[in-house]
């Protein structure tokens, strides 16, 4: 009673191109392909997310280290500025037994002397020699190790 009408001409040729069965067997590979593509995509996103998180943690560590090194550099620069102040240099020079010099004399390229050289005052020199020699704490610091070249 429900009989399919016969197709003719162009419709018959088009009908031969499509399978007449249910199509379950043809759908199974397609469904597996879609499931595999979705699963592979999710795994790829998971790996990418993990790599980005690892990079973010490394960036955070490097930023903390940079801040720490910047703070240390600023502290060292403050120390250098304190040691190079004129009053500090004068005090350390006196502690080392140095005395203020008089007017300087200069040698010209032709060998003539410009100015009058004068020795340091005797009384200042005598008191400076009697003072003990005081070294800065940096003088006792151990020098950094020298790199060794293998094979030498």
mmCIF file of C-alpha atoms in Angstrom:
data_model
loop_
_atom_site.group_PDB
_atom_site.id
_atom_site.type_symbol
_atom_site.label_atom_id
_atom_site.label_comp_id
_atom_site.label_asym_id
_atom_site.label_seq_id
_atom_site.Cartn_x
_atom_site.Cartn_y
_atom_site.Cartn_z
ATOM 1 C CA UNK A 1 0.000 0.000 0.000
ATOM 2 C CA UNK A 2 2.746 2.396 0.641
ATOM 3 C CA UNK A 3 4.677 1.800 -2.426
ATOM 4 C CA UNK A 4 7.312 4.178 -3.549
ATOM 5 C CA UNK A 5 6.567 5.905 -6.761
ATOM 6 C CA UNK A 6 8.953 5.134 -9.571
ATOM 7 C CA UNK A 7 11.298 7.922 -10.440
ATOM 8 C CA UNK A 8 12.158 8.806 -13.956
ATOM 9 C CA UNK A 9 14.793 10.851 -15.699
ATOM 10 C CA UNK A 10 16.920 13.143 -13.626
ATOM 11 C CA UNK A 11 15.288 12.203 -10.343
ATOM 12 C CA UNK A 12 16.121 8.531 -10.948
ATOM 13 C CA UNK A 13 19.772 9.319 -11.557
ATOM 14 C CA UNK A 14 19.964 11.427 -8.389
ATOM 15 C CA UNK A 15 18.251 8.701 -6.360
ATOM 16 C CA UNK A 16 20.919 6.187 -7.400
ATOM 17 C CA UNK A 17 23.617 8.411 -5.883
ATOM 18 C CA UNK A 18 22.128 8.208 -2.397
ATOM 19 C CA UNK A 19 22.180 4.922 -0.481
ATOM 20 C CA UNK A 20 18.784 3.391 0.070
ATOM 21 C CA UNK A 21 19.630 1.703 3.413
ATOM 22 C CA UNK A 22 19.365 3.240 6.873
ATOM 23 C CA UNK A 23 22.901 4.647 6.759
ATOM 24 C CA UNK A 24 23.977 3.423 10.218
ATOM 25 C CA UNK A 25 27.184 1.922 8.907
ATOM 26 C CA UNK A 26 28.173 5.145 7.145
ATOM 27 C CA UNK A 27 27.524 7.281 10.227
ATOM 28 C CA UNK A 28 29.752 5.273 12.598
ATOM 29 C CA UNK A 29 33.130 6.366 11.129
ATOM 30 C CA UNK A 30 31.946 9.965 10.977
ATOM 31 C CA UNK A 31 30.826 9.931 14.602
ATOM 32 C CA UNK A 32 34.147 8.369 15.660
ATOM 33 C CA UNK A 33 36.032 11.016 13.690
ATOM 34 C CA UNK A 34 34.094 13.838 15.344
ATOM 35 C CA UNK A 35 34.592 12.325 18.824
ATOM 36 C CA UNK A 36 38.320 11.901 18.198
ATOM 37 C CA UNK A 37 38.654 15.463 16.904
ATOM 38 C CA UNK A 38 36.799 16.862 19.900
ATOM 39 C CA UNK A 39 38.834 14.722 22.336
ATOM 40 C CA UNK A 40 42.100 15.720 20.648
ATOM 41 C CA UNK A 41 41.060 19.365 20.755
ATOM 42 C CA UNK A 42 40.277 19.166 24.468
ATOM 43 C CA UNK A 43 43.584 17.451 25.222
ATOM 44 C CA UNK A 44 45.403 20.066 23.143
ATOM 45 C CA UNK A 45 43.679 22.859 25.074
ATOM 46 C CA UNK A 46 44.621 21.201 28.361
ATOM 47 C CA UNK A 47 48.287 20.973 27.333
ATOM 48 C CA UNK A 48 48.261 24.584 26.109
ATOM 49 C CA UNK A 49 46.627 25.786 29.321
ATOM 50 C CA UNK A 50 49.214 23.914 31.416
ATOM 51 C CA UNK A 51 52.073 25.438 29.432
ATOM 52 C CA UNK A 52 50.631 28.938 29.831
ATOM 53 C CA UNK A 53 50.187 28.421 33.576
ATOM 54 C CA UNK A 54 53.772 27.225 33.902
ATOM 55 C CA UNK A 55 54.963 30.293 31.983
ATOM 56 C CA UNK A 56 52.901 32.554 34.245
ATOM 57 C CA UNK A 57 54.458 31.015 37.378
ATOM 58 C CA UNK A 58 57.948 31.412 35.904
ATOM 59 C CA UNK A 59 57.190 35.040 34.994
ATOM 60 C CA UNK A 60 56.004 35.704 38.547
ATOM 61 C CA UNK A 61 59.194 34.176 39.983
ATOM 62 C CA UNK A 62 61.357 36.246 37.645
ATOM 63 C CA UNK A 63 59.487 39.434 38.546
ATOM 64 C CA UNK A 64 60.056 38.748 42.255
ATOM 65 C CA UNK A 65 63.741 38.090 41.615
ATOM 66 C CA UNK A 66 64.015 41.279 39.555
ATOM 67 C CA UNK A 67 62.433 43.308 42.359
ATOM 68 C CA UNK A 68 64.793 41.749 44.909
ATOM 69 C CA UNK A 69 67.845 42.459 42.745
ATOM 70 C CA UNK A 70 66.668 46.026 42.093
ATOM 71 C CA UNK A 71 66.313 46.620 45.839
ATOM 72 C CA UNK A 72 69.796 45.203 46.411
ATOM 73 C CA UNK A 73 71.231 47.395 43.642
ATOM 74 C CA UNK A 74 69.647 50.493 45.190
ATOM 75 C CA UNK A 75 71.054 49.619 48.625
ATOM 76 C CA UNK A 76 74.528 49.128 47.147
ATOM 77 C CA UNK A 77 74.247 52.420 45.259
ATOM 78 C CA UNK A 78 73.359 54.171 48.532
ATOM 79 C CA UNK A 79 76.472 52.635 50.125
ATOM 80 C CA UNK A 80 78.641 53.790 47.213
ATOM 81 C CA UNK A 81 77.180 57.286 47.441
ATOM 82 C CA UNK A 82 77.842 57.383 51.200
ATOM 83 C CA UNK A 83 81.458 56.231 50.760
ATOM 84 C CA UNK A 84 82.128 58.695 47.951
ATOM 85 C CA UNK A 85 80.824 61.748 49.796
ATOM 86 C CA UNK A 86 83.610 64.325 50.373
ATOM 87 C CA UNK A 87 83.346 64.140 54.178
ATOM 88 C CA UNK A 88 83.576 60.343 54.147
ATOM 89 C CA UNK A 89 86.580 60.413 51.810
ATOM 90 C CA UNK A 90 88.356 62.966 54.016
ATOM 91 C CA UNK A 91 87.650 60.950 57.177
ATOM 92 C CA UNK A 92 88.887 57.687 55.597
ATOM 93 C CA UNK A 93 91.988 59.415 54.236
ATOM 94 C CA UNK A 94 92.802 60.742 57.710
ATOM 95 C CA UNK A 95 92.195 57.287 59.193
ATOM 96 C CA UNK A 96 94.703 55.880 56.692
ATOM 97 C CA UNK A 97 97.313 58.456 57.720
ATOM 98 C CA UNK A 98 97.030 60.768 54.727
ATOM 99 C CA UNK A 99 97.455 64.502 55.209
ATOM 100 C CA UNK A 100 96.127 67.404 53.161
ATOM 101 C CA UNK A 101 98.612 68.536 50.557
ATOM 102 C CA UNK A 102 99.649 72.079 49.795
ATOM 103 C CA UNK A 103 99.429 73.830 46.474
ATOM 104 C CA UNK A 104 100.201 71.400 43.653
ATOM 105 C CA UNK A 105 102.956 71.767 41.091
ATOM 106 C CA UNK A 106 102.539 70.677 37.467
ATOM 107 C CA UNK A 107 104.994 69.453 34.854
ATOM 108 C CA UNK A 108 104.582 70.836 31.358
ATOM 109 C CA UNK A 109 105.253 68.580 28.368
ATOM 110 C CA UNK A 110 108.588 70.322 27.813
ATOM 111 C CA UNK A 111 109.746 69.450 31.352
ATOM 112 C CA UNK A 112 109.340 72.823 33.045
ATOM 113 C CA UNK A 113 107.669 73.005 36.455
ATOM 114 C CA UNK A 114 104.658 75.246 36.891
ATOM 115 C CA UNK A 115 103.885 76.282 40.439
ATOM 116 C CA UNK A 116 105.897 75.954 43.625
ATOM 117 C CA UNK A 117 105.924 72.460 45.196
ATOM 118 C CA UNK A 118 105.731 72.402 48.982
ATOM 119 C CA UNK A 119 105.884 69.454 51.405
ATOM 120 C CA UNK A 120 102.983 68.707 53.714
ATOM 121 C CA UNK A 121 103.059 70.475 57.071
ATOM 122 C CA UNK A 122 105.334 68.637 59.502
ATOM 123 C CA UNK A 123 103.044 68.764 62.535
ATOM 124 C CA UNK A 124 100.082 67.230 60.682
ATOM 125 C CA UNK A 125 102.334 64.550 59.233
ATOM 126 C CA UNK A 126 103.719 63.603 62.646
ATOM 127 C CA UNK A 127 100.270 63.120 64.197
ATOM 128 C CA UNK A 128 99.083 61.133 61.200
ATOM 129 C CA UNK A 129 102.018 58.725 61.443
ATOM 130 C CA UNK A 130 101.292 58.044 65.103
ATOM 131 C CA UNK A 131 97.651 57.134 64.390
ATOM 132 C CA UNK A 132 97.088 53.427 63.782
ATOM 133 C CA UNK A 133 96.210 52.243 60.311
ATOM 134 C CA UNK A 134 92.476 51.490 60.073
ATOM 135 C CA UNK A 135 91.253 49.481 57.111
ATOM 136 C CA UNK A 136 87.714 49.490 55.782
ATOM 137 C CA UNK A 137 85.711 46.249 56.191
ATOM 138 C CA UNK A 138 85.765 45.827 52.401
ATOM 139 C CA UNK A 139 89.528 45.254 52.574
ATOM 140 C CA UNK A 140 88.956 41.980 54.421
ATOM 141 C CA UNK A 141 86.383 40.632 51.973
ATOM 142 C CA UNK A 142 87.466 37.584 50.042
ATOM 143 C CA UNK A 143 87.778 38.163 46.305
ATOM 144 C CA UNK A 144 85.321 36.355 44.023
ATOM 145 C CA UNK A 145 86.579 32.997 42.760
ATOM 146 C CA UNK A 146 88.263 33.113 39.391
ATOM 147 C CA UNK A 147 86.714 30.898 36.737
ATOM 148 C CA UNK A 148 88.799 27.904 35.804
ATOM 149 C CA UNK A 149 89.127 26.678 32.259
ATOM 150 C CA UNK A 150 89.016 22.875 32.017
ATOM 151 C CA UNK A 151 92.037 21.273 30.422
ATOM 152 C CA UNK A 152 94.574 23.883 31.613
#
